[in-house]
mmCIF file of C-alpha atoms in Angstrom:
data_model
loop_
_atom_site.group_PDB
_atom_site.id
_atom_site.type_symbol
_atom_site.label_atom_id
_atom_site.label_comp_id
_atom_site.label_asym_id
_atom_site.label_seq_id
_atom_site.Cartn_x
_atom_site.Cartn_y
_atom_site.Cartn_z
ATOM 1 C CA MET A 12 97.542 190.726 88.095
ATOM 2 C CA ARG A 13 95.303 193.754 87.641
ATOM 3 C CA ASN A 14 94.910 196.305 90.623
ATOM 4 C CA ASN A 15 98.821 195.431 91.436
ATOM 5 C CA THR A 16 97.929 192.196 92.986
ATOM 6 C CA GLY A 17 96.109 190.017 90.810
ATOM 7 C CA SER A 18 93.045 190.744 92.524
ATOM 8 C CA ASN A 19 90.938 194.005 93.494
ATOM 9 C CA LEU A 20 93.233 195.516 96.120
ATOM 10 C CA PHE A 21 95.539 198.332 95.943
ATOM 11 C CA SER A 22 97.524 200.654 97.929
ATOM 12 C CA ILE A 23 99.321 203.789 96.816
ATOM 13 C CA GLY A 24 101.929 205.963 98.437
ATOM 14 C CA LEU A 25 101.068 209.725 98.151
ATOM 15 C CA GLY A 26 104.529 211.295 98.882
ATOM 16 C CA PHE A 27 106.345 214.096 97.018
ATOM 17 C CA MET A 28 110.442 213.460 97.759
ATOM 18 C CA LEU A 29 110.145 215.383 100.704
ATOM 19 C CA LEU A 30 113.576 214.439 102.266
ATOM 20 C CA LEU A 31 113.392 215.128 106.104
ATOM 21 C CA SER A 32 116.503 214.375 108.159
ATOM 22 C CA VAL A 33 114.682 212.353 110.839
ATOM 23 C CA GLY A 34 115.856 209.827 113.598
ATOM 24 C CA TRP A 35 115.589 206.251 113.612
ATOM 25 C CA ILE A 36 114.426 203.873 116.289
ATOM 26 C CA GLY A 37 115.771 200.390 116.290
ATOM 27 C CA CYS A 38 113.274 198.698 118.299
ATOM 28 C CA ARG A 39 111.146 195.535 118.221
ATOM 29 C CA SER A 40 108.024 194.971 120.417
ATOM 30 C CA ASN A 41 104.600 193.875 120.759
ATOM 31 C CA ARG A 42 102.691 197.380 121.519
ATOM 32 C CA ILE A 43 98.930 197.169 121.262
ATOM 33 C CA TYR A 44 96.707 200.173 120.205
ATOM 34 C CA SER A 45 93.062 200.055 120.576
ATOM 35 C CA GLY A 46 91.705 203.652 119.891
ATOM 36 C CA GLY A 47 88.180 204.556 119.427
ATOM 37 C CA ALA A 48 87.219 205.940 116.100
ATOM 38 C CA ASP A 49 86.536 209.655 115.635
ATOM 39 C CA LYS A 50 83.847 210.227 113.313
ATOM 40 C CA LEU A 51 84.643 212.861 110.571
ATOM 41 C CA ASN A 52 82.532 215.274 108.454
ATOM 42 C CA PRO A 53 83.589 214.502 104.946
ATOM 43 C CA SER A 54 82.840 217.973 104.091
ATOM 44 C CA SER A 55 85.359 219.535 106.320
ATOM 45 C CA ALA A 56 86.978 216.561 108.305
ATOM 46 C CA ASN A 57 86.017 218.233 111.533
ATOM 47 C CA ILE A 58 85.900 215.743 114.484
ATOM 48 C CA VAL A 59 81.917 215.165 114.947
ATOM 49 C CA SER A 60 81.927 212.507 118.053
ATOM 50 C CA GLU A 61 83.702 210.439 120.382
ATOM 51 C CA SER A 62 87.056 209.322 121.949
ATOM 52 C CA LYS A 63 90.454 210.708 121.704
ATOM 53 C CA THR A 64 92.632 212.127 118.926
ATOM 54 C CA ILE A 65 96.492 212.742 118.809
ATOM 55 C CA LYS A 66 96.952 216.393 119.607
ATOM 56 C CA GLU A 67 99.239 218.186 117.180
ATOM 57 C CA GLU A 68 101.076 219.956 119.959
ATOM 58 C CA SER A 69 101.851 216.712 121.679
ATOM 59 C CA VAL A 70 103.813 215.273 118.777
ATOM 60 C CA GLY A 71 107.452 215.998 118.869
ATOM 61 C CA ALA A 72 108.370 219.078 116.642
ATOM 62 C CA GLY A 73 111.069 218.178 113.853
ATOM 63 C CA GLY A 74 112.536 221.590 113.859
ATOM 64 C CA SER A 75 112.212 222.010 110.023
ATOM 65 C CA GLU A 76 109.795 224.316 108.255
ATOM 66 C CA ILE A 77 107.852 222.566 105.686
ATOM 67 C CA PRO A 78 105.724 224.552 102.862
ATOM 68 C CA TRP A 79 102.591 222.076 103.542
ATOM 69 C CA ALA A 80 100.603 224.147 100.770
ATOM 70 C CA ILE A 81 102.612 222.312 97.747
ATOM 71 C CA PHE A 82 102.144 218.834 99.266
ATOM 72 C CA PRO A 83 99.156 216.450 99.161
ATOM 73 C CA GLN A 84 97.193 216.141 102.569
ATOM 74 C CA ILE A 85 96.655 212.199 101.748
ATOM 75 C CA LYS A 86 100.083 210.693 101.535
ATOM 76 C CA SER A 87 99.092 207.142 101.434
ATOM 77 C CA ALA A 88 95.737 205.339 100.534
ATOM 78 C CA ALA A 89 94.761 201.419 100.559
ATOM 79 C CA PHE A 90 91.581 200.012 99.036
ATOM 80 C CA SER A 91 90.213 196.394 99.314
ATOM 81 C CA ASP A 92 87.029 197.092 97.200
ATOM 82 C CA MET A 93 85.249 199.992 95.583
ATOM 83 C CA ASN A 94 83.825 201.278 98.891
ATOM 84 C CA THR A 95 86.538 200.524 101.559
ATOM 85 C CA ALA A 96 89.596 202.715 101.850
ATOM 86 C CA TRP A 97 92.214 203.869 104.524
ATOM 87 C CA PHE A 98 94.005 207.113 103.938
ATOM 88 C CA VAL A 99 97.160 208.472 105.943
ATOM 89 C CA THR A 100 97.444 212.161 106.171
ATOM 90 C CA TYR A 101 100.859 213.565 105.439
ATOM 91 C CA ARG A 102 101.644 215.541 108.196
ATOM 92 C CA ASP A 103 100.059 214.230 111.142
ATOM 93 C CA GLY A 104 100.170 210.675 110.213
ATOM 94 C CA ASP A 105 96.687 209.864 111.068
ATOM 95 C CA VAL A 106 94.615 207.086 109.760
ATOM 96 C CA LEU A 107 91.027 207.823 107.971
ATOM 97 C CA ARG A 108 88.848 204.906 107.299
ATOM 98 C CA THR A 109 85.467 204.670 105.097
ATOM 99 C CA GLU A 110 83.332 201.724 104.419
ATOM 100 C CA ASP A 111 80.734 203.439 102.109
ATOM 101 C CA GLY A 112 82.778 204.851 99.480
ATOM 102 C CA GLY A 113 83.542 208.138 101.416
ATOM 103 C CA ARG A 114 80.158 209.117 102.336
ATOM 104 C CA SER A 115 81.454 208.861 106.020
ATOM 105 C CA TRP A 116 84.942 208.585 107.468
ATOM 106 C CA ASN A 117 86.608 207.545 110.901
ATOM 107 C CA LYS A 118 89.679 208.448 112.148
ATOM 108 C CA VAL A 119 91.783 206.227 114.068
ATOM 109 C CA PRO A 120 94.452 207.861 115.813
ATOM 110 C CA LEU A 121 97.254 205.539 115.783
ATOM 111 C CA GLU A 122 98.910 206.325 119.312
ATOM 112 C CA ALA A 123 101.617 203.850 120.673
ATOM 113 C CA TYR A 124 101.123 201.937 124.019
ATOM 114 C CA ASP A 125 103.620 204.408 125.571
ATOM 115 C CA LYS A 126 101.853 207.586 125.567
ATOM 116 C CA SER A 127 104.671 209.594 125.629
ATOM 117 C CA ASN A 128 105.878 208.023 122.111
ATOM 118 C CA GLN A 129 103.110 208.696 119.813
ATOM 119 C CA THR A 130 103.379 207.401 116.402
ATOM 120 C CA ARG A 131 103.003 209.010 112.940
ATOM 121 C CA MET A 132 101.993 206.558 110.264
ATOM 122 C CA SER A 133 103.682 207.127 106.784
ATOM 123 C CA GLN A 134 102.388 204.352 104.532
ATOM 124 C CA ILE A 135 99.717 201.938 104.691
ATOM 125 C CA SER A 136 98.803 198.664 102.635
ATOM 126 C CA PHE A 137 95.633 195.957 102.719
ATOM 127 C CA ILE A 138 95.161 192.680 101.455
ATOM 128 C CA ASP A 139 91.501 192.457 102.387
ATOM 129 C CA SER A 140 89.058 194.409 104.513
ATOM 130 C CA GLN A 141 90.554 192.913 107.857
ATOM 131 C CA ARG A 142 94.312 192.492 107.280
ATOM 132 C CA GLY A 143 96.670 195.428 106.779
ATOM 133 C CA TRP A 144 100.005 196.894 107.515
ATOM 134 C CA ALA A 145 101.576 200.479 107.941
ATOM 135 C CA VAL A 146 105.152 201.894 108.642
ATOM 136 C CA SER A 147 105.459 204.827 110.616
ATOM 137 C CA MET A 148 107.938 207.938 109.771
ATOM 138 C CA LYS A 149 110.732 206.409 111.396
ATOM 139 C CA GLY A 150 110.552 202.595 109.889
ATOM 140 C CA ARG A 151 108.292 201.151 112.597
ATOM 141 C CA VAL A 152 105.997 198.189 111.097
ATOM 142 C CA TRP A 153 102.498 197.811 112.400
ATOM 143 C CA GLN A 154 99.778 195.315 111.726
ATOM 144 C CA THR A 155 96.323 195.222 112.039
ATOM 145 C CA ILE A 156 93.479 191.895 111.844
ATOM 146 C CA ASN A 157 90.421 193.844 112.354
ATOM 147 C CA GLY A 158 90.313 196.438 109.513
ATOM 148 C CA GLY A 159 92.533 199.027 111.304
ATOM 149 C CA ARG A 160 90.863 199.233 114.694
ATOM 150 C CA GLU A 161 93.753 197.649 116.669
ATOM 151 C CA TRP A 162 97.029 197.718 115.709
ATOM 152 C CA VAL A 163 100.453 195.696 116.942
ATOM 153 C CA GLU A 164 103.905 196.883 116.359
ATOM 154 C CA ILE A 165 105.795 194.017 114.829
ATOM 155 C CA ALA A 166 108.877 195.158 113.613
ATOM 156 C CA SER A 167 111.411 198.022 112.613
ATOM 157 C CA LEU A 168 113.671 198.607 109.681
ATOM 158 C CA GLN A 169 117.144 197.718 110.641
ATOM 159 C CA SER A 170 120.210 197.095 108.504
ATOM 160 C CA ASN A 171 124.121 196.278 109.120
ATOM 161 C CA ASP A 172 124.712 198.131 105.435
ATOM 162 C CA PRO A 173 127.507 200.584 106.283
ATOM 163 C CA ASP A 174 125.972 202.847 103.531
ATOM 164 C CA TRP A 175 122.547 202.840 105.202
ATOM 165 C CA ASP A 176 121.951 205.905 107.458
ATOM 166 C CA GLY A 177 118.601 204.746 108.568
ATOM 167 C CA VAL A 178 115.195 205.638 107.474
ATOM 168 C CA THR A 179 114.812 209.213 105.660
ATOM 169 C CA SER A 180 111.364 209.175 104.081
ATOM 170 C CA LEU A 181 109.097 206.085 103.606
ATOM 171 C CA GLU A 182 107.880 206.191 99.748
ATOM 172 C CA GLN A 183 105.663 203.124 99.876
ATOM 173 C CA ILE A 184 104.495 199.914 101.542
ATOM 174 C CA LYS A 185 102.679 196.645 99.433
ATOM 175 C CA PHE A 186 101.648 193.368 100.832
ATOM 176 C CA THR A 187 100.636 191.176 97.778
ATOM 177 C CA ASP A 188 99.458 188.462 100.599
ATOM 178 C CA GLU A 189 99.611 187.624 104.461
ATOM 179 C CA LEU A 190 103.307 187.000 103.903
ATOM 180 C CA HIS A 191 104.963 188.736 101.442
ATOM 181 C CA GLY A 192 105.401 192.460 101.409
ATOM 182 C CA TRP A 193 107.757 195.273 100.107
ATOM 183 C CA ILE A 194 108.684 198.566 101.376
ATOM 184 C CA ILE A 195 110.338 201.546 99.343
ATOM 185 C CA GLU A 196 112.468 203.908 101.440
ATOM 186 C CA THR A 197 114.241 206.795 100.047
ATOM 187 C CA PHE A 198 117.500 205.022 99.476
ATOM 188 C CA SER A 199 116.550 201.321 99.747
ATOM 189 C CA ILE A 200 114.253 198.510 98.973
ATOM 190 C CA TRP A 201 113.089 196.127 101.496
ATOM 191 C CA ARG A 202 111.007 192.726 101.305
ATOM 192 C CA THR A 203 109.389 190.389 103.865
ATOM 193 C CA THR A 204 108.326 186.855 103.483
ATOM 194 C CA ASN A 205 107.171 186.056 107.096
ATOM 195 C CA GLY A 206 104.038 188.599 107.087
ATOM 196 C CA GLY A 207 106.359 191.774 108.080
ATOM 197 C CA LYS A 208 107.801 190.276 111.279
ATOM 198 C CA ASP A 209 111.463 190.427 109.369
ATOM 199 C CA TRP A 210 112.444 192.663 106.487
ATOM 200 C CA ASP A 211 115.618 192.352 104.218
ATOM 201 C CA MET A 212 117.284 195.209 102.560
ATOM 202 C CA VAL A 213 117.168 193.892 99.149
ATOM 203 C CA PHE A 214 118.428 196.901 97.128
ATOM 204 C CA SER A 215 120.334 199.953 98.301
ATOM 205 C CA LYS A 216 122.656 202.837 97.295
ATOM 206 C CA SER A 217 125.479 200.409 98.360
ATOM 207 C CA ASP A 218 124.516 199.207 94.810
ATOM 208 C CA SER A 219 126.529 201.703 92.479
ATOM 209 C CA ARG A 220 123.739 201.085 90.034
ATOM 210 C CA MET A 221 121.303 202.976 92.289
ATOM 211 C CA LYS A 222 121.923 206.602 91.182
ATOM 212 C CA GLY A 223 118.870 208.318 92.394
ATOM 213 C CA GLN A 224 116.018 207.415 94.682
ATOM 214 C CA PRO A 225 113.427 204.998 94.163
ATOM 215 C CA VAL A 226 109.822 206.628 94.356
ATOM 216 C CA ARG A 227 107.153 203.991 92.756
ATOM 217 C CA GLY A 228 106.728 200.538 92.517
ATOM 218 C CA PHE A 229 104.273 198.018 91.146
ATOM 219 C CA PHE A 230 104.171 194.520 92.868
ATOM 220 C CA PRO A 231 102.201 191.573 91.292
ATOM 221 C CA ASP A 232 103.550 189.223 93.753
ATOM 222 C CA GLY A 233 106.103 188.220 96.212
ATOM 223 C CA HIS A 234 108.531 187.477 93.264
ATOM 224 C CA LYS A 235 108.253 190.348 90.781
ATOM 225 C CA ALA A 236 108.635 194.100 91.174
ATOM 226 C CA TRP A 237 109.184 197.152 88.878
ATOM 227 C CA ILE A 238 110.232 200.469 90.634
ATOM 228 C CA CYS A 239 111.079 203.523 89.251
ATOM 229 C CA GLY A 240 113.561 206.328 90.581
ATOM 230 C CA THR A 241 114.395 209.858 90.543
ATOM 231 C CA GLU A 242 117.206 209.788 87.904
ATOM 232 C CA GLY A 243 115.157 207.981 85.391
ATOM 233 C CA GLU A 244 115.910 204.411 86.358
ATOM 234 C CA VAL A 245 113.479 201.417 86.433
ATOM 235 C CA TYR A 246 114.548 198.278 88.585
ATOM 236 C CA ARG A 247 112.974 195.098 87.934
ATOM 237 C CA THR A 248 113.352 192.027 89.753
ATOM 238 C CA THR A 249 111.675 188.550 88.801
ATOM 239 C CA ASP A 250 113.562 186.560 91.917
ATOM 240 C CA GLU A 251 112.147 188.020 95.239
ATOM 241 C CA GLY A 252 114.809 190.807 95.051
ATOM 242 C CA GLN A 253 117.807 188.570 94.755
ATOM 243 C CA THR A 254 118.985 190.114 91.519
ATOM 244 C CA TRP A 255 117.990 193.346 89.749
ATOM 245 C CA ASP A 256 117.796 194.489 86.274
ATOM 246 C CA VAL A 257 118.382 198.393 86.172
ATOM 247 C CA GLN A 258 117.337 200.367 82.940
ATOM 248 C CA THR A 259 117.722 204.269 82.462
ATOM 249 C CA MET A 260 115.357 206.249 80.721
ATOM 250 C CA GLY A 261 117.300 209.536 80.925
ATOM 251 C CA LYS A 262 118.039 211.995 83.786
ATOM 252 C CA VAL A 263 114.357 212.820 84.708
ATOM 253 C CA LYS A 264 112.501 211.694 87.428
ATOM 254 C CA CYS A 265 110.046 208.723 86.579
ATOM 255 C CA SER A 266 106.731 209.448 88.958
ATOM 256 C CA ASP A 267 104.931 206.310 88.320
ATOM 257 C CA ILE A 268 104.869 202.658 86.946
ATOM 258 C CA PHE A 269 101.892 200.399 86.314
ATOM 259 C CA PHE A 270 101.271 197.151 84.725
ATOM 260 C CA ILE A 271 97.979 195.429 83.408
ATOM 261 C CA ASP A 272 99.441 192.063 82.898
ATOM 262 C CA GLU A 273 103.043 190.628 83.237
ATOM 263 C CA ASN A 274 104.032 192.042 79.916
ATOM 264 C CA THR A 275 102.176 195.215 79.428
ATOM 265 C CA GLY A 276 102.903 198.551 81.280
ATOM 266 C CA TRP A 277 103.357 202.144 81.397
ATOM 267 C CA LEU A 278 105.953 204.599 82.965
ATOM 268 C CA SER A 279 105.455 208.027 83.422
ATOM 269 C CA ARG A 280 108.117 210.755 83.745
ATOM 270 C CA ASP A 281 107.570 213.949 85.601
ATOM 271 C CA ALA A 282 109.272 217.131 84.535
ATOM 272 C CA ALA A 283 109.496 215.533 80.952
ATOM 273 C CA GLY A 284 105.820 215.083 80.649
ATOM 274 C CA GLN A 285 106.263 211.630 78.975
ATOM 275 C CA PHE A 286 104.863 208.133 78.695
ATOM 276 C CA TYR A 287 106.832 204.946 78.068
ATOM 277 C CA ARG A 288 105.450 201.668 77.257
ATOM 278 C CA THR A 289 106.524 197.957 77.503
ATOM 279 C CA HIS A 290 105.236 195.021 75.757
ATOM 280 C CA ASP A 291 107.980 192.644 77.162
ATOM 281 C CA GLY A 292 107.556 192.848 81.002
ATOM 282 C CA GLY A 293 110.050 195.719 81.312
ATOM 283 C CA LYS A 294 112.786 194.505 79.485
ATOM 284 C CA THR A 295 112.424 197.043 77.038
ATOM 285 C CA TRP A 296 110.502 200.436 76.762
ATOM 286 C CA GLN A 297 109.072 202.512 73.982
ATOM 287 C CA ILE A 298 108.590 206.319 74.477
ATOM 288 C CA GLN A 299 104.770 207.090 73.361
ATOM 289 C CA PRO A 300 103.973 209.948 71.240
ATOM 290 C CA GLU A 301 104.979 213.230 72.876
ATOM 291 C CA PHE A 302 102.490 215.044 75.183
ATOM 292 C CA ASP A 303 100.864 218.105 73.735
ATOM 293 C CA LYS A 304 100.610 220.040 77.028
ATOM 294 C CA LYS A 305 103.609 222.167 77.881
ATOM 295 C CA ASN A 306 105.081 222.648 81.222
ATOM 296 C CA THR A 307 102.985 219.287 82.479
ATOM 297 C CA TYR A 308 104.407 217.338 85.217
ATOM 298 C CA ILE A 309 102.930 213.543 85.125
ATOM 299 C CA GLU A 310 102.144 212.303 88.832
ATOM 300 C CA SER A 311 100.224 209.403 88.461
ATOM 301 C CA VAL A 312 98.923 206.643 85.791
ATOM 302 C CA TRP A 313 96.558 203.778 85.956
ATOM 303 C CA PHE A 314 95.161 201.572 83.373
ATOM 304 C CA LEU A 315 91.873 199.617 83.232
ATOM 305 C CA SER A 316 92.882 197.655 79.900
ATOM 306 C CA LYS A 317 95.713 197.773 77.219
ATOM 307 C CA LYS A 318 93.675 200.533 75.623
ATOM 308 C CA GLU A 319 91.712 202.567 78.566
ATOM 309 C CA GLY A 320 93.814 204.475 80.961
ATOM 310 C CA TRP A 321 93.957 207.428 83.229
ATOM 311 C CA ALA A 322 96.718 209.823 84.362
ATOM 312 C CA VAL A 323 96.789 212.830 86.422
ATOM 313 C CA ALA A 324 99.439 215.811 86.232
ATOM 314 C CA ARG A 325 100.004 219.318 87.421
ATOM 315 C CA GLN A 326 100.680 222.096 84.749
ATOM 316 C CA LEU A 327 102.617 225.196 85.626
ATOM 317 C CA LEU A 328 101.010 228.529 83.982
ATOM 318 C CA GLU A 329 102.372 231.573 82.066
ATOM 319 C CA GLY A 330 104.395 233.814 84.695
ATOM 320 C CA SER A 331 105.255 230.530 86.812
ATOM 321 C CA SER A 332 108.764 230.098 88.560
ATOM 322 C CA ILE A 333 110.813 227.279 89.482
ATOM 323 C CA PHE A 334 109.443 227.735 93.120
ATOM 324 C CA MET A 335 106.377 225.427 93.482
ATOM 325 C CA SER A 336 105.291 227.404 96.743
ATOM 326 C CA GLN A 337 104.979 230.674 94.704
ATOM 327 C CA ASN A 338 103.158 229.175 91.933
ATOM 328 C CA VAL A 339 100.605 227.774 94.047
ATOM 329 C CA GLU A 340 100.264 230.983 96.368
ATOM 330 C CA ARG A 341 99.992 232.899 93.237
ATOM 331 C CA ASN A 342 97.325 230.462 91.423
ATOM 332 C CA LEU A 343 99.961 229.562 88.566
ATOM 333 C CA THR A 344 99.685 225.904 88.694
ATOM 334 C CA ARG A 345 96.606 223.763 88.037
ATOM 335 C CA GLY A 346 95.517 220.020 88.206
ATOM 336 C CA ILE A 347 94.956 218.156 84.958
ATOM 337 C CA LEU A 348 93.067 215.127 84.651
ATOM 338 C CA LEU A 349 93.862 212.686 81.506
ATOM 339 C CA HIS A 350 92.031 209.960 79.998
ATOM 340 C CA THR A 351 93.292 207.792 77.069
ATOM 341 C CA LEU A 352 91.319 205.012 74.924
ATOM 342 C CA ASP A 353 94.332 203.909 72.754
ATOM 343 C CA GLY A 354 96.926 202.875 75.282
ATOM 344 C CA GLY A 355 98.486 206.086 75.974
ATOM 345 C CA LYS A 356 98.925 207.190 72.299
ATOM 346 C CA THR A 357 96.799 210.248 73.031
ATOM 347 C CA TRP A 358 95.169 211.927 75.703
ATOM 348 C CA GLN A 359 92.087 213.976 76.426
ATOM 349 C CA THR A 360 91.843 216.472 79.230
ATOM 350 C CA VAL A 361 88.600 215.780 81.650
ATOM 351 C CA ASP A 362 87.189 218.622 83.090
ATOM 352 C CA ILE A 363 86.002 217.806 86.604
ATOM 353 C CA GLY A 364 84.107 221.026 87.442
ATOM 354 C CA THR A 365 86.543 222.471 89.722
ATOM 355 C CA ARG A 366 90.134 223.917 89.871
ATOM 356 C CA GLU A 367 92.800 222.326 91.980
ATOM 357 C CA PRO A 368 96.429 223.477 92.257
ATOM 358 C CA PHE A 369 97.581 219.983 91.346
ATOM 359 C CA PHE A 370 96.175 216.278 91.223
ATOM 360 C CA HIS A 371 98.458 213.682 92.762
ATOM 361 C CA ARG A 372 97.270 210.322 92.349
ATOM 362 C CA ILE A 373 94.445 208.463 90.790
ATOM 363 C CA TYR A 374 93.127 204.812 91.357
ATOM 364 C CA PHE A 375 90.192 202.717 89.999
ATOM 365 C CA ALA A 376 88.742 199.770 91.700
ATOM 366 C CA ASP A 377 86.883 198.805 88.169
ATOM 367 C CA ALA A 378 85.958 200.461 85.006
ATOM 368 C CA GLN A 379 83.107 202.449 86.856
ATOM 369 C CA HIS A 380 84.680 203.049 90.337
ATOM 370 C CA GLY A 381 87.500 205.501 90.980
ATOM 371 C CA TRP A 382 89.164 207.699 93.155
ATOM 372 C CA LEU A 383 91.113 211.210 92.431
ATOM 373 C CA PHE A 384 93.360 212.675 95.090
ATOM 374 C CA SER A 385 94.317 216.588 95.047
ATOM 375 C CA ARG A 386 95.882 218.520 97.480
ATOM 376 C CA ASP A 387 93.100 218.863 100.022
ATOM 377 C CA ASN A 388 90.299 217.232 98.368
ATOM 378 C CA THR A 389 89.187 213.409 97.248
ATOM 379 C CA TYR A 390 87.131 212.907 94.664
ATOM 380 C CA ARG A 391 85.191 209.894 93.715
ATOM 381 C CA THR A 392 83.362 208.547 90.467
ATOM 382 C CA ASP A 393 80.873 205.988 89.940
ATOM 383 C CA ASP A 394 80.303 206.293 86.179
ATOM 384 C CA GLY A 395 83.538 205.571 84.682
ATOM 385 C CA GLY A 396 84.881 209.221 85.215
ATOM 386 C CA LYS A 397 82.195 210.900 83.289
ATOM 387 C CA SER A 398 81.455 212.915 86.653
ATOM 388 C CA TRP A 399 83.351 213.259 89.912
ATOM 389 C CA SER A 400 82.078 214.213 93.297
ATOM 390 C CA THR A 401 83.893 215.158 96.519
ATOM 391 C CA VAL A 402 84.201 212.434 99.069
ATOM 392 C CA LEU A 403 86.737 214.239 101.592
ATOM 393 C CA LYS A 404 87.491 217.750 101.884
ATOM 394 C CA LEU A 405 90.496 218.623 104.379
ATOM 395 C CA PRO A 406 91.023 222.053 105.609
ATOM 396 C CA PRO A 407 93.959 223.842 103.870
ATOM 397 C CA ILE A 408 97.267 223.795 106.233
ATOM 398 C CA ALA A 409 98.219 227.177 106.826
ATOM 399 C CA ASP A 410 101.303 226.722 108.778
ATOM 400 C CA THR A 411 104.705 225.267 108.110
ATOM 401 C CA LYS A 412 105.269 223.317 111.474
ATOM 402 C CA SER A 413 107.203 220.165 110.983
ATOM 403 C CA VAL A 414 106.346 217.112 113.369
ATOM 404 C CA SER A 415 108.010 213.831 113.572
ATOM 405 C CA ASP A 416 107.140 210.247 114.934
#
């Protein structure tokens, strides 16, 4: 059950709760995109050679200004082993691929067959080095069977639920095998049993128990799921989403959830800087000893065993305000990497040798090989977190332009 599938496969959604009022396309087709790969320089992410790219000015403007400086540039990532990874960029929805642990990158511009209707991807998931799925900003689902070199549009999220207003923002997509997959949307949870061709909304705000917005999920298989939400909720299903158990940990946003086996899991809460642990599969949760870092917001948690785990957070420094953009601009926020060897009872800060405004996600393929995401940079360790090196450095986004699918 380790690594979210029972095998060495994992996908993460790297989205803050950016609630954009975007439109929705309710169509189904079999469009095929076969794009040449643009090679990237890991130190600058500049295009080095060949083929075509989606130019920013050719993507439709969304009409809203976004303070990109406070958002991570990598919104979603998927891994099939310790060296093979796919990233989706937040603003432009491009897909980046590496097969050598980040030493080199290829940029795959996912452009629709109709060049006047280009597509921006939002979330991505792979079950091995060849088979993967992605969902676009407006809920169009795509599939690849050759490692992301070609993509076929196979579905779009559609529902007759009168309380559902269409796709607002996609938080996560996760496939556990070639048939079973899950999608977390801002106000709904979806499931497929036929490889993504059809999707059923299995939980939404039409259920009065959904008080906030689901943000992060852990999916060991097609039957079980644990999902945390913005109002401190934990949604749990063991029957493919037919029924849900809902618990509330207080009205503080839950930021991440992770299980090491069917019974043992951890839950992190953002503003409270707290961790919870369960020993009974999420039926009950016990708060861990209070975290000793003030003004710390936990973003992501990952455990390698019942004892050893990692977490990342952002800390507001003295003089900070409630406005994140001002804090980043004035260098009043910093990223913190945390490590525990006692199951989360105590945490030690790990210095990676450089300062970041925040860290957003962390992933480990095994005890030695891990990936760490900040706003503009991606780091990798090959020695169990003792040292970290930059494998992808994206230029900071200086403008506030919003683009849409």
